[in-house]
PDB file of C-alpha atoms in Angstrom:
ATOM      1  CA  MET A 298      -5.286  20.774 -21.718  1.00 73.00           C
ATOM      2  CA  ALA A 299      -8.527  22.154 -20.322  1.00 90.00           C
ATOM      3  CA  ILE A 300     -11.455  19.807 -19.972  1.00 98.00           C
ATOM      4  CA  ARG A 301     -14.708  20.856 -21.625  1.00 98.00           C
ATOM      5  CA  LEU A 302     -17.852  19.705 -19.832  1.00 98.00           C
ATOM      6  CA  TYR A 303     -21.072  19.874 -21.807  1.00 98.00           C
ATOM      7  CA  CYS A 304     -23.742  20.694 -19.263  1.00 98.00           C
ATOM      8  CA  PHE A 305     -26.524  23.036 -18.169  1.00 98.00           C
ATOM      9  CA  GLY A 306     -27.378  24.437 -14.772  1.00 98.00           C
ATOM     10  CA  GLU A 307     -30.664  22.614 -14.240  1.00 97.00           C
ATOM     11  CA  SER A 308     -29.109  19.154 -14.646  1.00 98.00           C
ATOM     12  CA  GLY A 309     -28.296  17.402 -11.387  1.00 98.00           C
ATOM     13  CA  ASN A 310     -26.494  14.674 -13.300  1.00 98.00           C
ATOM     14  CA  ALA A 311     -24.253  17.252 -14.954  1.00 98.00           C
ATOM     15  CA  TYR A 312     -23.718  18.813 -11.527  1.00 98.00           C
ATOM     16  CA  LYS A 313     -22.245  15.560 -10.216  1.00 98.00           C
ATOM     17  CA  ALA A 314     -19.565  15.653 -12.904  1.00 98.00           C
ATOM     18  CA  ALA A 315     -18.981  19.410 -12.680  1.00 98.00           C
ATOM     19  CA  LEU A 316     -18.706  19.367  -8.898  1.00 98.00           C
ATOM     20  CA  THR A 317     -16.254  16.460  -8.954  1.00 98.00           C
ATOM     21  CA  LEU A 318     -14.021  18.318 -11.416  1.00 98.00           C
ATOM     22  CA  GLN A 319     -14.389  21.514  -9.383  1.00 98.00           C
ATOM     23  CA  LEU A 320     -13.582  20.005  -5.986  1.00 98.00           C
ATOM     24  CA  ALA A 321     -10.609  18.143  -7.464  1.00 98.00           C
ATOM     25  CA  GLY A 322      -9.175  21.437  -8.713  1.00 97.00           C
ATOM     26  CA  MET A 323      -8.977  20.259 -12.303  1.00 98.00           C
ATOM     27  CA  ASP A 324      -8.671  22.649 -15.251  1.00 97.00           C
ATOM     28  CA  TRP A 325     -12.141  22.595 -16.796  1.00 98.00           C
ATOM     29  CA  GLN A 326     -14.727  24.838 -18.374  1.00 98.00           C
ATOM     30  CA  PRO A 327     -18.467  24.421 -18.877  1.00 98.00           C
ATOM     31  CA  VAL A 328     -19.982  24.311 -22.358  1.00 98.00           C
ATOM     32  CA  TYR A 329     -23.659  25.234 -22.252  1.00 98.00           C
ATOM     33  CA  VAL A 330     -26.106  22.801 -23.828  1.00 98.00           C
ATOM     34  CA  ASP A 331     -29.507  24.363 -24.535  1.00 97.00           C
ATOM     35  CA  PHE A 332     -31.260  21.203 -23.465  1.00 97.00           C
ATOM     36  CA  PHE A 333     -34.799  22.563 -23.294  1.00 95.00           C
ATOM     37  CA  ASN A 334     -34.579  23.720 -26.907  1.00 95.00           C
ATOM     38  CA  GLY A 335     -33.182  20.464 -28.273  1.00 97.00           C
ATOM     39  CA  GLY A 336     -29.500  21.191 -27.762  1.00 97.00           C
ATOM     40  CA  ALA A 337     -28.736  17.581 -26.807  1.00 97.00           C
ATOM     41  CA  LYS A 338     -30.393  16.255 -29.979  1.00 97.00           C
ATOM     42  CA  THR A 339     -28.433  18.161 -32.605  1.00 97.00           C
ATOM     43  CA  ASP A 340     -26.228  16.246 -35.022  1.00 97.00           C
ATOM     44  CA  GLU A 341     -23.170  17.923 -33.539  1.00 96.00           C
ATOM     45  CA  PHE A 342     -24.020  16.878 -29.998  1.00 97.00           C
ATOM     46  CA  LEU A 343     -25.106  13.360 -30.960  1.00 98.00           C
ATOM     47  CA  ALA A 344     -21.719  12.896 -32.620  1.00 96.00           C
ATOM     48  CA  LEU A 345     -20.245  13.392 -29.135  1.00 96.00           C
ATOM     49  CA  ASN A 346     -22.845  11.344 -27.285  1.00 97.00           C
ATOM     50  CA  PRO A 347     -25.349   9.254 -29.276  1.00 97.00           C
ATOM     51  CA  MET A 348     -27.345   8.859 -26.033  1.00 97.00           C
ATOM     52  CA  GLY A 349     -28.330  12.530 -26.318  1.00 97.00           C
ATOM     53  CA  GLU A 350     -27.658  13.313 -22.669  1.00 97.00           C
ATOM     54  CA  VAL A 351     -25.457  15.512 -20.525  1.00 98.00           C
ATOM     55  CA  PRO A 352     -22.929  15.472 -19.032  1.00 98.00           C
ATOM     56  CA  VAL A 353     -20.303  14.842 -21.677  1.00 98.00           C
ATOM     57  CA  MET A 354     -16.628  15.463 -20.964  1.00 98.00           C
ATOM     58  CA  GLU A 355     -14.193  16.244 -23.767  1.00 98.00           C
ATOM     59  CA  CYS A 356     -10.429  16.390 -23.245  1.00 97.00           C
ATOM     60  CA  GLY A 357      -8.477  16.302 -26.480  1.00 95.00           C
ATOM     61  CA  ASP A 358      -9.492  13.104 -28.244  1.00 95.00           C
ATOM     62  CA  LEU A 359     -11.035  11.651 -25.094  1.00 97.00           C
ATOM     63  CA  VAL A 360     -14.824  11.862 -24.843  1.00 98.00           C
ATOM     64  CA  LEU A 361     -16.663  10.461 -21.828  1.00 98.00           C
ATOM     65  CA  ALA A 362     -20.396  10.416 -21.151  1.00 97.00           C
ATOM     66  CA  GLN A 363     -22.349   9.585 -17.981  1.00 96.00           C
ATOM     67  CA  SER A 364     -21.560  11.264 -14.677  1.00 98.00           C
ATOM     68  CA  GLY A 365     -20.192   8.150 -12.955  1.00 98.00           C
ATOM     69  CA  ILE A 366     -17.629   7.513 -15.685  1.00 98.00           C
ATOM     70  CA  ILE A 367     -16.493  11.136 -15.534  1.00 98.00           C
ATOM     71  CA  GLN A 368     -16.179  10.831 -11.765  1.00 98.00           C
ATOM     72  CA  ARG A 369     -14.116   7.685 -12.247  1.00 98.00           C
ATOM     73  CA  TYR A 370     -11.826   9.586 -14.613  1.00 98.00           C
ATOM     74  CA  VAL A 371     -11.249  12.268 -11.967  1.00 98.00           C
ATOM     75  CA  ILE A 372     -10.255   9.586  -9.452  1.00 98.00           C
ATOM     76  CA  GLU A 373      -7.847   8.051 -11.971  1.00 97.00           C
ATOM     77  CA  GLN A 374      -6.266  11.412 -12.827  1.00 97.00           C
ATOM     78  CA  THR A 375      -6.028  12.939  -9.355  1.00 98.00           C
ATOM     79  CA  GLY A 376      -6.237  10.093  -6.839  1.00 97.00           C
ATOM     80  CA  ARG A 377      -8.957  12.049  -5.053  1.00 97.00           C
ATOM     81  CA  PHE A 378     -12.443  10.993  -3.942  1.00 98.00           C
ATOM     82  CA  GLY A 379     -11.835   7.263  -4.351  1.00 98.00           C
ATOM     83  CA  GLY A 380     -11.562   4.551  -1.744  1.00 94.00           C
ATOM     84  CA  ASN A 381      -8.570   3.699   0.425  1.00 92.00           C
ATOM     85  CA  SER A 382      -9.071  -0.022  -0.122  1.00 95.00           C
ATOM     86  CA  PRO A 383     -10.759  -2.374  -2.592  1.00 96.00           C
ATOM     87  CA  GLU A 384     -13.565  -2.757  -0.057  1.00 97.00           C
ATOM     88  CA  ASP A 385     -14.092   1.010   0.086  1.00 97.00           C
ATOM     89  CA  ASP A 386     -13.957   1.227  -3.696  1.00 97.00           C
ATOM     90  CA  ARG A 387     -16.700  -1.368  -4.064  1.00 98.00           C
ATOM     91  CA  GLU A 388     -18.782   0.417  -1.447  1.00 98.00           C
ATOM     92  CA  ILE A 389     -18.387   3.731  -3.268  1.00 98.00           C
ATOM     93  CA  TRP A 390     -19.717   2.295  -6.502  1.00 98.00           C
ATOM     94  CA  ARG A 391     -22.529   0.524  -4.679  1.00 98.00           C
ATOM     95  CA  TRP A 392     -23.704   3.947  -3.517  1.00 98.00           C
ATOM     96  CA  VAL A 393     -23.194   5.537  -6.949  1.00 98.00           C
ATOM     97  CA  LEU A 394     -25.279   2.817  -8.598  1.00 98.00           C
ATOM     98  CA  TRP A 395     -27.929   3.066  -5.881  1.00 98.00           C
ATOM     99  CA  ASP A 396     -28.076   6.829  -6.389  1.00 98.00           C
ATOM    100  CA  ASN A 397     -28.450   6.486 -10.151  1.00 97.00           C
ATOM    101  CA  HIS A 398     -31.391   4.116  -9.746  1.00 97.00           C
ATOM    102  CA  LYS A 399     -33.074   5.072  -6.465  1.00 98.00           C
ATOM    103  CA  LEU A 400     -32.275   8.731  -5.816  1.00 98.00           C
ATOM    104  CA  SER A 401     -31.090  11.003  -8.633  1.00 98.00           C
ATOM    105  CA  SER A 402     -33.228   9.419 -11.326  1.00 97.00           C
ATOM    106  CA  LEU A 403     -36.397   9.836  -9.244  1.00 98.00           C
ATOM    107  CA  ASN A 404     -35.415  13.310  -8.015  1.00 98.00           C
ATOM    108  CA  GLY A 405     -34.754  14.494 -11.550  1.00 98.00           C
ATOM    109  CA  ILE A 406     -38.089  13.281 -12.887  1.00 98.00           C
ATOM    110  CA  CYS A 407     -40.054  14.551  -9.892  1.00 98.00           C
ATOM    111  CA  ARG A 408     -38.413  17.982  -9.996  1.00 98.00           C
ATOM    112  CA  PHE A 409     -39.048  18.303 -13.732  1.00 97.00           C
ATOM    113  CA  LEU A 410     -42.705  17.299 -13.498  1.00 97.00           C
ATOM    114  CA  ASN A 411     -43.358  19.549 -10.494  1.00 96.00           C
ATOM    115  CA  ASN A 412     -41.657  22.676 -11.823  1.00 96.00           C
ATOM    116  CA  PHE A 413     -40.862  22.705 -15.525  1.00 95.00           C
ATOM    117  CA  LEU A 414     -44.192  21.622 -16.990  1.00 95.00           C
ATOM    118  CA  PRO A 415     -47.130  24.025 -17.200  1.00 93.00           C
ATOM    119  CA  GLU A 416     -49.122  23.651 -14.009  1.00 93.00           C
ATOM    120  CA  GLU A 417     -52.158  22.233 -15.787  1.00 96.00           C
ATOM    121  CA  LYS A 418     -50.018  19.458 -17.285  1.00 97.00           C
ATOM    122  CA  ARG A 419     -48.376  18.317 -14.064  1.00 97.00           C
ATOM    123  CA  PRO A 420     -49.401  14.714 -13.295  1.00 98.00           C
ATOM    124  CA  ARG A 421     -50.161  14.970  -9.572  1.00 97.00           C
ATOM    125  CA  GLU A 422     -50.660  11.234  -9.044  1.00 98.00           C
ATOM    126  CA  VAL A 423     -47.321  10.453 -10.678  1.00 98.00           C
ATOM    127  CA  ILE A 424     -45.578  13.169  -8.657  1.00 98.00           C
ATOM    128  CA  GLY A 425     -47.112  11.786  -5.443  1.00 98.00           C
ATOM    129  CA  TRP A 426     -45.994   8.270  -6.319  1.00 98.00           C
ATOM    130  CA  LEU A 427     -42.435   9.459  -7.025  1.00 98.00           C
ATOM    131  CA  GLN A 428     -42.339  11.389  -3.753  1.00 98.00           C
ATOM    132  CA  GLY A 429     -43.399   8.254  -1.902  1.00 98.00           C
ATOM    133  CA  ARG A 430     -40.552   6.293  -3.445  1.00 98.00           C
ATOM    134  CA  LEU A 431     -38.164   9.131  -2.683  1.00 98.00           C
ATOM    135  CA  THR A 432     -39.160   9.158   0.972  1.00 98.00           C
ATOM    136  CA  ASN A 433     -37.788   5.622   1.196  1.00 98.00           C
ATOM    137  CA  SER A 434     -34.556   6.718  -0.508  1.00 98.00           C
ATOM    138  CA  TYR A 435     -34.124   9.726   1.770  1.00 98.00           C
ATOM    139  CA  SER A 436     -34.599   7.380   4.724  1.00 98.00           C
ATOM    140  CA  VAL A 437     -31.751   5.161   3.499  1.00 98.00           C
ATOM    141  CA  LEU A 438     -29.502   8.203   3.152  1.00 98.00           C
ATOM    142  CA  GLU A 439     -30.547   9.605   6.538  1.00 98.00           C
ATOM    143  CA  ASN A 440     -29.897   6.318   8.330  1.00 98.00           C
ATOM    144  CA  ARG A 441     -26.411   6.014   6.857  1.00 98.00           C
ATOM    145  CA  LEU A 442     -25.503   9.626   7.653  1.00 98.00           C
ATOM    146  CA  GLN A 443     -26.651   9.299  11.242  1.00 98.00           C
ATOM    147  CA  GLN A 444     -23.761   6.837  11.601  1.00 97.00           C
ATOM    148  CA  SER A 445     -21.014   8.642   9.687  1.00 98.00           C
ATOM    149  CA  ASP A 446     -20.078  12.065   8.334  1.00 98.00           C
ATOM    150  CA  TRP A 447     -19.574  10.598   4.850  1.00 98.00           C
ATOM    151  CA  LEU A 448     -21.187   7.743   2.964  1.00 98.00           C
ATOM    152  CA  VAL A 449     -18.011   5.676   2.661  1.00 98.00           C
ATOM    153  CA  GLY A 450     -15.102   5.719   5.062  1.00 95.00           C
ATOM    154  CA  ASP A 451     -14.043   8.882   6.848  1.00 95.00           C
ATOM    155  CA  GLN A 452     -13.656  11.249   3.902  1.00 97.00           C
ATOM    156  CA  LEU A 453     -15.503  12.776   0.976  1.00 98.00           C
ATOM    157  CA  THR A 454     -15.802  10.440  -2.027  1.00 98.00           C
ATOM    158  CA  VAL A 455     -17.686  10.406  -5.303  1.00 98.00           C
ATOM    159  CA  ALA A 456     -20.403   8.483  -3.458  1.00 98.00           C
ATOM    160  CA  ASP A 457     -21.248  11.716  -1.642  1.00 99.00           C
ATOM    161  CA  ILE A 458     -20.891  13.872  -4.751  1.00 98.00           C
ATOM    162  CA  SER A 459     -23.173  11.554  -6.693  1.00 98.00           C
ATOM    163  CA  CYS A 460     -25.899  11.329  -4.063  1.00 98.00           C
ATOM    164  CA  CYS A 461     -26.040  15.095  -3.493  1.00 98.00           C
ATOM    165  CA  GLY A 462     -26.628  15.775  -7.189  1.00 98.00           C
ATOM    166  CA  TYR A 463     -30.198  17.080  -6.942  1.00 98.00           C
ATOM    167  CA  LEU A 464     -30.405  18.015  -3.278  1.00 98.00           C
ATOM    168  CA  TYR A 465     -29.118  21.604  -3.513  1.00 98.00           C
ATOM    169  CA  TYR A 466     -31.741  22.741  -6.030  1.00 98.00           C
ATOM    170  CA  PRO A 467     -34.244  25.293  -4.699  1.00 96.00           C
ATOM    171  CA  GLU A 468     -37.257  24.216  -6.763  1.00 96.00           C
ATOM    172  CA  PRO A 469     -39.836  22.311  -4.696  1.00 96.00           C
ATOM    173  CA  PHE A 470     -40.056  18.618  -5.455  1.00 96.00           C
ATOM    174  CA  GLY A 471     -40.574  17.025  -2.048  1.00 96.00           C
ATOM    175  CA  PHE A 472     -37.126  17.267  -0.440  1.00 98.00           C
ATOM    176  CA  ASP A 473     -36.576  19.559   2.533  1.00 97.00           C
ATOM    177  CA  PRO A 474     -33.329  19.149   4.518  1.00 97.00           C
ATOM    178  CA  LYS A 475     -35.206  20.175   7.659  1.00 97.00           C
ATOM    179  CA  ASP A 476     -37.042  16.844   7.444  1.00 98.00           C
ATOM    180  CA  TRP A 477     -33.756  14.916   7.240  1.00 98.00           C
ATOM    181  CA  PRO A 478     -31.331  16.476   9.748  1.00 98.00           C
ATOM    182  CA  ALA A 479     -28.402  14.135   9.133  1.00 98.00           C
ATOM    183  CA  VAL A 480     -28.723  14.689   5.384  1.00 98.00           C
ATOM    184  CA  GLY A 481     -28.920  18.448   5.977  1.00 98.00           C
ATOM    185  CA  ARG A 482     -25.708  18.418   8.032  1.00 98.00           C
ATOM    186  CA  TRP A 483     -24.014  16.348   5.335  1.00 98.00           C
ATOM    187  CA  LEU A 484     -25.045  18.824   2.622  1.00 98.00           C
ATOM    188  CA  ASN A 485     -23.652  21.688   4.708  1.00 98.00           C
ATOM    189  CA  ARG A 486     -20.453  19.719   5.294  1.00 98.00           C
ATOM    190  CA  LEU A 487     -20.058  19.160   1.577  1.00 98.00           C
ATOM    191  CA  ALA A 488     -20.830  22.805   0.793  1.00 98.00           C
ATOM    192  CA  SER A 489     -18.028  23.870   3.152  1.00 98.00           C
ATOM    193  CA  GLN A 490     -15.405  22.107   1.007  1.00 98.00           C
ATOM    194  CA  PRO A 491     -12.892  24.366  -0.779  1.00 97.00           C
ATOM    195  CA  HIS A 492     -14.083  25.406  -4.255  1.00 97.00           C
ATOM    196  CA  TRP A 493     -17.654  24.113  -3.753  1.00 98.00           C
ATOM    197  CA  LYS A 494     -20.294  25.957  -5.756  1.00 98.00           C
ATOM    198  CA  HIS A 495     -24.062  25.713  -6.040  1.00 98.00           C
ATOM    199  CA  PRO A 496     -25.192  24.143  -9.344  1.00 98.00           C
ATOM    200  CA  TYR A 497     -26.569  27.441 -10.673  1.00 98.00           C
ATOM    201  CA  ASP A 498     -23.236  29.128  -9.908  1.00 98.00           C
ATOM    202  CA  LEU A 499     -21.121  26.318 -11.310  1.00 98.00           C
ATOM    203  CA  MET A 500     -22.885  25.743 -14.644  1.00 98.00           C
ATOM    204  CA  PRO A 501     -24.663  28.077 -17.101  1.00 98.00           C
ATOM    205  CA  GLY A 502     -28.426  27.876 -17.380  1.00 97.00           C
ATOM    206  CA  HIS A 503     -31.228  28.771 -14.963  1.00 95.00           C
ATOM    207  CA  PRO A 504     -35.027  28.350 -15.084  1.00 94.00           C
ATOM    208  CA  SER A 505     -35.377  32.133 -15.177  1.00 92.00           C
ATOM    209  CA  ASP A 506     -33.654  32.092 -18.576  1.00 91.00           C
ATOM    210  CA  ARG A 507     -36.858  30.462 -19.864  1.00 90.00           C
ATOM    211  CA  GLY A 508     -39.135  32.789 -17.945  1.00 88.00           C
ATOM    212  CA  ILE A 509     -39.752  30.279 -15.147  1.00 88.00           C
ATOM    213  CA  ILE A 510     -39.774  32.025 -11.775  1.00 81.00           C
ATOM    214  CA  ILE A 511     -40.136  29.750  -8.746  1.00 75.00           C
ATOM    215  CA  GLY A 512     -40.499  31.017  -5.189  1.00 55.00           C
ATOM    216  CA  ASP A 513     -37.962  33.665  -4.185  1.00 42.00           C
ATOM    217  CA  GLN A 514     -35.398  32.960  -6.904  1.00 37.00           C
TER     218      GLN A 514
END
């Protein structure tokens, strides 16, 4: 039975789930959620996920929300991208939780404020504050990846797939892989995995669909 993943291309959190399913070779298909026009707040969608957020995974009667839980499901179903020991498993989820709080959440907000609001409504002081916090988070990631090809152990895990969630997006929000060489090499390493796709190629939805043109897109 094919998995349906409710998502949209601009969502880094949805990308974490979509990329995990994709790299694991699972049978799945994206279901576009028109988030910017209230698609996650309809009665139909809220019946799936009362939190009103993507991603949501539907497989038969099973419905899962939140990217980390969907990633956990992929590990359970395929045996891929988990740890080789209880210690590794705990370390993976330490990184996933850190990402959710210190990296992806801040990246998502900063990217939205810096690109998807009208320029006159962009709160520059807030954006600057977020970018300062993110510099600390990028430093943590850089320091770890100077020591190892992957965040946990010697292979790709959902720790990597979670932490990369927003770092492939082209819109400017303060991250440039040239400033973080170990992170840049890690992103290239991940992008060389079989079946990898960029978020805008993996999921439907692009800023240009709403008339937003950024840089050379």
